[in-house]
XYZ file of C-alpha atoms in Angstrom:
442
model
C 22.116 -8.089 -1.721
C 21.220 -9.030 1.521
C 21.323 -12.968 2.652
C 17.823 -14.773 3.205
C 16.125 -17.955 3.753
C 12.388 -18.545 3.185
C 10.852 -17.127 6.073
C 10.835 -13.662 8.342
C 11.830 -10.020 7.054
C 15.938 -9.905 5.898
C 16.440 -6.653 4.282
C 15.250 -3.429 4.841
C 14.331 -2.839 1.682
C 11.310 -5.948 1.897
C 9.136 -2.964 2.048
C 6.967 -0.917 0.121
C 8.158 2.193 -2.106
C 5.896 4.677 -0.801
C 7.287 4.113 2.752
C 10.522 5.112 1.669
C 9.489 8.232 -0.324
C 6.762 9.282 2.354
C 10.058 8.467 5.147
C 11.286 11.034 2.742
C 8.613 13.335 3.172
C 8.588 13.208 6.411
C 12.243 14.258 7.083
C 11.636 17.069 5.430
C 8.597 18.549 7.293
C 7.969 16.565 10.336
C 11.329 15.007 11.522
C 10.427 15.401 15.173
C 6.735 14.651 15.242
C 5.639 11.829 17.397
C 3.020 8.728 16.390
C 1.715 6.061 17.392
C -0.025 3.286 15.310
C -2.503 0.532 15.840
C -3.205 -2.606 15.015
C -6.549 -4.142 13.957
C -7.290 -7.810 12.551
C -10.789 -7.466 10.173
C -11.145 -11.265 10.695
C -10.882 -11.633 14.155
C -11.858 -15.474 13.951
C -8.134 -16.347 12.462
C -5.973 -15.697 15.780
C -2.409 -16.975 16.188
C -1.711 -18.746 19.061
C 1.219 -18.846 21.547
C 3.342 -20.851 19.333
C 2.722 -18.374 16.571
C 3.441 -15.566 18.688
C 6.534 -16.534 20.206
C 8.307 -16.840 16.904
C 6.170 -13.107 15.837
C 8.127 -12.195 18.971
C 10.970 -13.677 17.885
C 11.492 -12.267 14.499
C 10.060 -8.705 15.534
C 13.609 -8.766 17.759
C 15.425 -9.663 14.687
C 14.202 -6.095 13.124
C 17.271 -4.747 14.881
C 19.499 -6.918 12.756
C 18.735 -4.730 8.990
C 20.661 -2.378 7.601
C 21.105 -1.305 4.363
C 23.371 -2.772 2.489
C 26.351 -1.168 0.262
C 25.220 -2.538 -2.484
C 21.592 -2.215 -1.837
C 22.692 2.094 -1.481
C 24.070 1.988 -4.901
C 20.997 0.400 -6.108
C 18.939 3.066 -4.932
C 21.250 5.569 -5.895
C 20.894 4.260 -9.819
C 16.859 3.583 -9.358
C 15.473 5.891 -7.650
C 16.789 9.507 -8.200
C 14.318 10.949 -6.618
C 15.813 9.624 -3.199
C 19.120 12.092 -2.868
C 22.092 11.088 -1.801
C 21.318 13.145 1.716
C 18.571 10.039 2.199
C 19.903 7.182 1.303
C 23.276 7.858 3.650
C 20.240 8.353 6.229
C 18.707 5.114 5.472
C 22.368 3.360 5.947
C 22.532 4.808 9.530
C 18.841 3.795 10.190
C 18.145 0.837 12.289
C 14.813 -0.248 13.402
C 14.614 0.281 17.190
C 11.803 -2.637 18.330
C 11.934 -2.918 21.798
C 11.927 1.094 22.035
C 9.280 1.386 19.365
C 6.847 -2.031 18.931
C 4.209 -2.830 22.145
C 3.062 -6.623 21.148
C 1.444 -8.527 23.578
C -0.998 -11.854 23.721
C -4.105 -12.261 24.881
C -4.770 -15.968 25.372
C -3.929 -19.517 27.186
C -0.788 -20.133 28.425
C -0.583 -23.149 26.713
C 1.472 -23.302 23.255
C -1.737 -24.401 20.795
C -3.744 -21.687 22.937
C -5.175 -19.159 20.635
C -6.443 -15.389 21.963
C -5.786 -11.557 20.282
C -2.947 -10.488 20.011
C -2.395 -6.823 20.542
C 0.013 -4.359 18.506
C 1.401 -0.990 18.718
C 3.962 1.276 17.290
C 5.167 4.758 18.958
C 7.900 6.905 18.313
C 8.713 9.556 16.035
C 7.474 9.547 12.608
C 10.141 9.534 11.025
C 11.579 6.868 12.652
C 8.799 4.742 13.177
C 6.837 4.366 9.467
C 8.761 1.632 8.305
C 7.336 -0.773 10.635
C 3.764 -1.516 8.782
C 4.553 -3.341 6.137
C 7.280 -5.726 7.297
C 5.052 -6.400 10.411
C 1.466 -6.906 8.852
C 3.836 -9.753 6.233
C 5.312 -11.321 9.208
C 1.710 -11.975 11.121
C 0.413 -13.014 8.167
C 3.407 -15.371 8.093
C 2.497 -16.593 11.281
C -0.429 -17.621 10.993
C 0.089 -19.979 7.959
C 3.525 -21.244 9.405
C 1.771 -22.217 12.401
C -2.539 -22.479 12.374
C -3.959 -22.668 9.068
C -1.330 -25.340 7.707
C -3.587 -27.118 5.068
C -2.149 -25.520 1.942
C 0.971 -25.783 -0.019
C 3.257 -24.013 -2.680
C 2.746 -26.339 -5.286
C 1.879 -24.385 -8.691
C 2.181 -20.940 -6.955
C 4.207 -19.981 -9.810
C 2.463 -21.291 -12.582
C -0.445 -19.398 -11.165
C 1.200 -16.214 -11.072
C 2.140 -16.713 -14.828
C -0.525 -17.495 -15.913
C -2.822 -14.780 -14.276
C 0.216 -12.314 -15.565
C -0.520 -13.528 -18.872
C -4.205 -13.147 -19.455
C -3.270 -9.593 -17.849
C -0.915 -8.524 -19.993
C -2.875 -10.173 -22.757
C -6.084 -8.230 -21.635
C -4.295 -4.833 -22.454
C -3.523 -4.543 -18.602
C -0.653 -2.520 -17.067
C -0.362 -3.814 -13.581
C 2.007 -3.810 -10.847
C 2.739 -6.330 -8.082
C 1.817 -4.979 -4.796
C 1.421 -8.008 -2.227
C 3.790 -7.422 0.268
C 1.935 -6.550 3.666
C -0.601 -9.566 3.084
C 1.145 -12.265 1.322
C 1.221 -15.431 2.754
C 5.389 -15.854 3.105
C 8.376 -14.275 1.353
C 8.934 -17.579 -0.699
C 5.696 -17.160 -2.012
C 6.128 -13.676 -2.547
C 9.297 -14.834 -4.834
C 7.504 -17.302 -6.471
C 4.915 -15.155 -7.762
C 7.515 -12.904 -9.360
C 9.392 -15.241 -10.819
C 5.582 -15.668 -12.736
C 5.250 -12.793 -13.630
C 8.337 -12.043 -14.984
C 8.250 -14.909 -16.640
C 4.683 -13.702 -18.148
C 6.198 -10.564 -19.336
C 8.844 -12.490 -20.792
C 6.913 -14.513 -22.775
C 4.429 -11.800 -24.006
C 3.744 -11.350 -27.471
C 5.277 -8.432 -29.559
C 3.000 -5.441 -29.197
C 1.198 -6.736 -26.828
C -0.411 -3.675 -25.038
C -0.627 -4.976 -21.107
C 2.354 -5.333 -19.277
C 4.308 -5.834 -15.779
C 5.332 -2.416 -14.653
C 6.773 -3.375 -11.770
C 6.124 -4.252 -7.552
C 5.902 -1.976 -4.912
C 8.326 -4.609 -3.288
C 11.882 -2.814 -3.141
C 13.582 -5.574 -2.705
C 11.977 -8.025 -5.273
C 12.467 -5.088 -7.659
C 15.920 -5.048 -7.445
C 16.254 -8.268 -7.482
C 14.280 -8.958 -10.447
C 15.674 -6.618 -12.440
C 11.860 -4.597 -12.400
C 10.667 -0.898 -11.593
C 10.233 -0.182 -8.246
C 6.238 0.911 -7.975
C 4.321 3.517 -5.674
C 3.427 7.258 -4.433
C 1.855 7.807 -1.479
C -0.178 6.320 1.113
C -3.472 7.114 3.293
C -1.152 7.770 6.019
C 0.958 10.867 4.483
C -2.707 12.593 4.310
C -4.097 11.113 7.889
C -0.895 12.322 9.397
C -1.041 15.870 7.986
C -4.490 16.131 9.336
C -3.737 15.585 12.284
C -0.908 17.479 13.092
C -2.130 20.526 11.495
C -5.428 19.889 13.301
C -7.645 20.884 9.829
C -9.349 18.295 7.865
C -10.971 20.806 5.197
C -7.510 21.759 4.126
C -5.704 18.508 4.336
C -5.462 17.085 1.406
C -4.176 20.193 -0.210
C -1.420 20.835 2.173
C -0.572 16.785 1.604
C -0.405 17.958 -1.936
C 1.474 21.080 -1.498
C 4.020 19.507 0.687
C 4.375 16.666 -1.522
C 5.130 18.502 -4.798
C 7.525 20.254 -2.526
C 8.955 17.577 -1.844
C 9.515 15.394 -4.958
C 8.623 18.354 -7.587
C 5.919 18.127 -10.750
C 5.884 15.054 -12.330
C 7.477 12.593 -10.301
C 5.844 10.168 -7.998
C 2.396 11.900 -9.160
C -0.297 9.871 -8.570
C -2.623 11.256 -6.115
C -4.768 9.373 -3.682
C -8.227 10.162 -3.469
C -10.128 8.877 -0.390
C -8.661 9.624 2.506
C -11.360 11.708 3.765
C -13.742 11.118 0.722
C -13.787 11.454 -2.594
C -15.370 14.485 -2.832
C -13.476 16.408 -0.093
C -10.578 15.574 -2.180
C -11.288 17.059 -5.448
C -12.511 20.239 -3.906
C -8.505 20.547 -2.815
C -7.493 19.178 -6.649
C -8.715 21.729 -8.269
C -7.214 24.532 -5.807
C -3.910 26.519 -8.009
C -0.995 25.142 -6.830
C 0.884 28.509 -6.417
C 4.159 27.088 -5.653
C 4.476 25.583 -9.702
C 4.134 26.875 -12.647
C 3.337 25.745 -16.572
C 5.759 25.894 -19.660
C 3.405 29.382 -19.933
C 4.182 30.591 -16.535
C 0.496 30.052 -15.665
C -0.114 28.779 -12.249
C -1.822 24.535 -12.816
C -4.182 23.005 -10.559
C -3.107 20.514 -8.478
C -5.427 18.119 -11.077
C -3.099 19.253 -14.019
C 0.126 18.987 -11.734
C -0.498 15.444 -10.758
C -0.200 12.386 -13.352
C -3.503 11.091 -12.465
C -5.198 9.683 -8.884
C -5.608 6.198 -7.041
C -8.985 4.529 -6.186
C -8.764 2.031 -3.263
C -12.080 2.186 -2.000
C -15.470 2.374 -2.928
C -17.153 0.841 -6.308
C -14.645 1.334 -9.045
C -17.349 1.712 -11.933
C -19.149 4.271 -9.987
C -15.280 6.374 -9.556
C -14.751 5.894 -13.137
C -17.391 8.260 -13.937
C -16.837 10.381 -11.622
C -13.167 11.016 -12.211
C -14.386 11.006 -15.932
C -16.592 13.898 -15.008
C -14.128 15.497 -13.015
C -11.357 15.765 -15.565
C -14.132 16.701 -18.263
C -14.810 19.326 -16.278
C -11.119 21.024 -15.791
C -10.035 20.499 -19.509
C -8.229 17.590 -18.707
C -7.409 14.002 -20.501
C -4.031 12.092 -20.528
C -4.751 11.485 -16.836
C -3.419 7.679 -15.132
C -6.295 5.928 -12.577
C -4.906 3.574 -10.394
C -7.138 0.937 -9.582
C -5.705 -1.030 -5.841
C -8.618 -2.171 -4.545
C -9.319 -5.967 -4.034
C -8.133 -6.380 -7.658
C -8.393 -9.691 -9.466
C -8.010 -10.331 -13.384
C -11.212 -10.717 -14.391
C -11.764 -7.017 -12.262
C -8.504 -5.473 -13.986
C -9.788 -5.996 -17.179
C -13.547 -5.432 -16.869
C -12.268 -1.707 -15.244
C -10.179 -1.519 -18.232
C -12.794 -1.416 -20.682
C -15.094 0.667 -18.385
C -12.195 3.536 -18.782
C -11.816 2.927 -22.304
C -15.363 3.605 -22.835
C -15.481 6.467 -20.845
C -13.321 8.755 -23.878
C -10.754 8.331 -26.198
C -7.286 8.929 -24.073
C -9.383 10.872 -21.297
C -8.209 7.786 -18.709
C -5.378 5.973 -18.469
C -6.248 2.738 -16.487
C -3.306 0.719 -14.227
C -3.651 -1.853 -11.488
C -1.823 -2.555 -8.328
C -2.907 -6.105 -7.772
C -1.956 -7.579 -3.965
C -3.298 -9.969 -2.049
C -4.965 -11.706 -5.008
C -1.554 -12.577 -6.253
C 1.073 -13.409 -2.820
C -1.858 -14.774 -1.054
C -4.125 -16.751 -3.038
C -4.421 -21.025 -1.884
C -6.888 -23.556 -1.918
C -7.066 -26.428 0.850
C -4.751 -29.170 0.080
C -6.719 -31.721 1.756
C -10.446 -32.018 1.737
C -12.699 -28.968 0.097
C -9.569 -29.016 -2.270
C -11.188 -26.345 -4.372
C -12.293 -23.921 -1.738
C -9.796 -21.467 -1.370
C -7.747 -20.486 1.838
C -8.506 -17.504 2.348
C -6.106 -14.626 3.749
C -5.826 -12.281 6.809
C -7.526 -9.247 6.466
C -4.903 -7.075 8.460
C -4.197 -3.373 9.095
C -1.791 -1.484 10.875
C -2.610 2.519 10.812
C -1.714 5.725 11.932
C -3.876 6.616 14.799
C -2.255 9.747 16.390
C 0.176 12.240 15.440
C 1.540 14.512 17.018
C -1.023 13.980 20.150
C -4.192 13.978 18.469
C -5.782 11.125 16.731
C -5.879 10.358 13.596
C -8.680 9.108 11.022
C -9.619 7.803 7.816
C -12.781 8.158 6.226
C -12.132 6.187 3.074
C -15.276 5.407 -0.089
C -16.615 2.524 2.225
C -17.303 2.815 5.716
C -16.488 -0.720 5.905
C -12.827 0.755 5.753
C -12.858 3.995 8.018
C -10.572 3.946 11.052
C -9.962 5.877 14.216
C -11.709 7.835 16.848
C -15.800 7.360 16.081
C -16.500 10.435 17.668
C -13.886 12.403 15.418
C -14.923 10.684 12.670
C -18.544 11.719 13.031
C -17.279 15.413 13.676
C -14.981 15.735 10.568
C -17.936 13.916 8.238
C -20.157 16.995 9.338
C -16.952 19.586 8.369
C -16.082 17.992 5.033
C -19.398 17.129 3.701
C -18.851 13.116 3.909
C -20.638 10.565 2.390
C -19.837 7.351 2.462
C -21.722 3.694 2.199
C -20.695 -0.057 2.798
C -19.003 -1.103 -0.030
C -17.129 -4.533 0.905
C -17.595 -6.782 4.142
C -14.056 -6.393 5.501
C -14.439 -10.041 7.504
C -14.546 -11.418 3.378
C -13.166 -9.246 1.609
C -11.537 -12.003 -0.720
C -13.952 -14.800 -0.189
C-alpha cells in the first residue's frame, strides 16, 4: 500500500471507481480521442489565495510521483474482475503527465494572503487525461481549508460518521461512501471510514441497512470494504460529443458499455445526462447485442440492474421510475439516490420507494459531501456549520466539439449555452431549478 501523510493525493488509486472502469471504457473505443475539461467553482465567494495556490501548484507537480503499486495490482486483480489483467498492467505503466496535461493559473494580488480566481484546465487524450477530476477537485478543496477558512477542527469527525452510519443502517439504509472529490482533507476522509466501519460493525443482527462500500479505491482496500460505482455524466457527455448526436446518445453509452463490461456487471444506469426523459426513450430501445436465458432480445431497462438519480427532486423521480418500470413489466430494479444526500433524506426516500410497490424498487444511497465534508465553526457561531466548496471539473469538449450536460435542474447544466439551447429543442428537454448551486448544503 502506498505511503501517506495527512494531506495531498499519494496513490493513484485515491480516486473514484467509475474513473477506472470508464478509463476502461475508454481504451476500448476512444483510445486516441482528445479532451479538454474545465473548471468551475459554484461558490465563487470562497477563493484561495496565493498561499493556497502555491502549495495547489505544488502538489499538482507531485501527480507525477503515483504509480501503482505491486501490491495495489494484486488488489485489483482479486477485487475487481471486471478490470482484466490487459488493464491493470496498463494502469502500472500509467503516470499522470501534469505539466503536459493541467493549465492552472491565478487570478489575483501578488501578495501571499491575496485572494482572486483561480483558473483550471485539463487537455489531452481521453484516455489519458480522466483521472485528473477527482484527485484535483479533493486537493482544492484541501486548499482552501488548509489555508482560508481555518476555523474548524477534526475533533468528533469520527464519532459523527458513526453515528450518522448507525441511524442509517438502523433506518433500513444501504448506502455507500462517496466523498472523495469534495471532502475537506484525506485525514478526514479516513476518519469518516473508520465511522462507518465501525457502525457496520456494531450493527445489530438482521439489521436490514448497511455499509456497502465507498467509491474511494483506496479507502476500500484499505478498509477491507467493496469498492462502489458505474458510470459517470461524463462517459454519456463524451459520447455525445464525439459522435456529434444527442438523440442517440445515451443508447450508444449503453450499447458500448454493456460491450464493454457485459450484462450484469457494473449495471446501474445514469439517468440525466440530457434529461430524464430523453433517457428512457433510449432504455427501452432492444439491446440487440444481448440476449435472455430465452434467447429473446431485453431492453436495455431489463439489461441494466436499475438507474441513478443525481438531479432533480427525488420524490418526483420515484414515481416516475415507478411508472416507468410498471410500464415495461419490470420490478427487482436498484435506484440510486446521489444527490445532496443526508440521513434524514436517505431514509425519508427509502420509505417513498417502499411505498411505491412491494419489491418494484430497490432504494441505495451514495452519500458524499454530507459525510467527508461536514464542520461547524470552532470559534464563535459554534453551531453554524462550515460549509463546503461547491466544485466541478467537467468534460467540455471531445474530440473538438463541446460538450454539455443538461442534467434534472438547470441549476446543474454545463457547457456551451447556445448548444445547450439547440440540443433542448432536439431531445424534447425540460428542465427547472431544483437546488441553488451557491448553497447547495447550507
Amino acid at each position: 500500500m502506498a505511503a501517506f501523510n495527512d494531506e495531498g493525493i499519494f496513490s493513484i488509486l485515491d480516486t473514484d471507481l467509475y474513473k477506472l472502469t470508464m478509463q476502461y471504457a475508454v481504451r476500448k473505443f476512444y483510445p486516441a480521442v482528445p479532451v479538454t475539461y474545465d473548471f468551475t467553482n459554484r461558490t465563487p465567494h470562497m477563493r484561495l489565495n496565493r498561499t493556497a495556490f502555491s502549495w495547489l501548484e505544488e502538489k499538482i507537480a507531485g501527480f507525477e510521483e503515483l504509480k501503482l503499486t505491486i501490491e495495489e495490482a494484486e488488489w485489483l486483480r482479486k477485487t475487481c474482475p471486471y478490470l482484466d489483467e490487459e488493464y491493470v498492467t496498463y494502469l502500472q505503466g500509467y503516470r499522470f503527465k501534469p505539466a503536459e496535461h493541467v493549465t492552472v493559473t491565478f487570478d489575483g494580488g501578488e501578495g501571499p494572503e491575496d485572494s482572486g480566481d483561480m483558473h483550471l484546465k485539463i487537455t489531452g487524450p481521453w484516455v489519458e487525461t480522466i483521472l485528473y477530476e477527482t484527485p484535483l477537485l479533493a486537493l482544492i478543496s484541501e486548499a482552501y481549508f488548509k489555508f482560508m477558512e481555518k476555523n474548524w477542527s477534526y475533533e468528533g469527525q469520527r464519532q459523527k460518521a458513526f453515528e450518522k452510519g448507525v441511524r442509517l443502517i438502523e433506518g433500513g439504509c444501504a448506502f455507500s461512501e462517496f466523498g472523495t472529490r469534495r471532502r475537506r482533507s484525506f485525514k478526514t476522509h479516513e476518519l469518516v471510514m473508520q465511522g462507518l466501519c465501525k457502525a457496520q460493525l456494531s450493527a445489530k443482527e438482521g439489521s436490514r441497512g448497511k455499509l456497502s462500500g465507498t467509491s474511494n479505491v483506496y479507502l476500500a482496500m484499505k478498509h477491507g470494504v467493496a469498492p462502489v460505482g458505474t458510470v459517470a455524466h461524463e462517459w454519456f457527455m463524451g459520447i455525445a460529443a464525439i459522435e456529434d448526436n444527442y438523440a442517440d446518445a445515451n443508447e450508444i453509452a449503453l450499447r458500448s458499455w454493456t460491450q464493454t463490461f457485459g450484462r450484469g456487471v457494473l449495471g446501474i444506469a445514469l439517468t440525466d445526462t440530457f434529461g430524464t426523459e430523453t433517457f428512457f426513450r433510449s432504455f427501452t430501445r432492444p439491446a440487440d447485442h444481448l440476449r435472455n436465458e430465452d434467447g429473446s432480445v431485453p431492453t436495455y431497462a431489463e439489461a441494466f440492474a436499475g438507474v441513478r438519480q443525481d438531479s432533480g427532486d427525488p420524490e418526483v423521480f420515484i414515481q416516475r421510475i415507478k411508472n416507468f418500470y410498471e410500464k415495461e413489466g419490470l420490478k427487482g430494479k436498484i435506484v440510486v439516490f446521489s444527490d445532496s444526500l443526508n440521513v434524514d433524506k436517505a431514509i425519508r426516500y427509502k420509505k417513498c420507494c417502499e411505498a411505491a410497490g412491494d419489491g418494484l424498487l430497490i432504494p441505495s444511497f451514495g452519500i458524499g459531501t454530507y459525510l467527508t465534508n461536514d464542520f461547524t465553526y470552532r470559534e464563535g457561531e459554534q453551531s453554524r456549520r462550515s460549509p463546503p466548496l461547491n466544485i466541478v471539473i467537467k468534460l467540455s469538449h471531445a474530440n473538438g466539439r463541446p460538450a454539455v450536460k443538461l442534467s434534472d435542474d438547470l441549476g446543474k447544466n454545463s457547457g456551451d449555452d447556445e448548444l445547450i439551447e439547440r440540443i433542448k429543442k432536439e431531445v424534447g428537454y425540460e428542465g427547472r431549478a431544483w437546488n441553488d448551486e451557491g448553497h447547495r448544503w447550507d
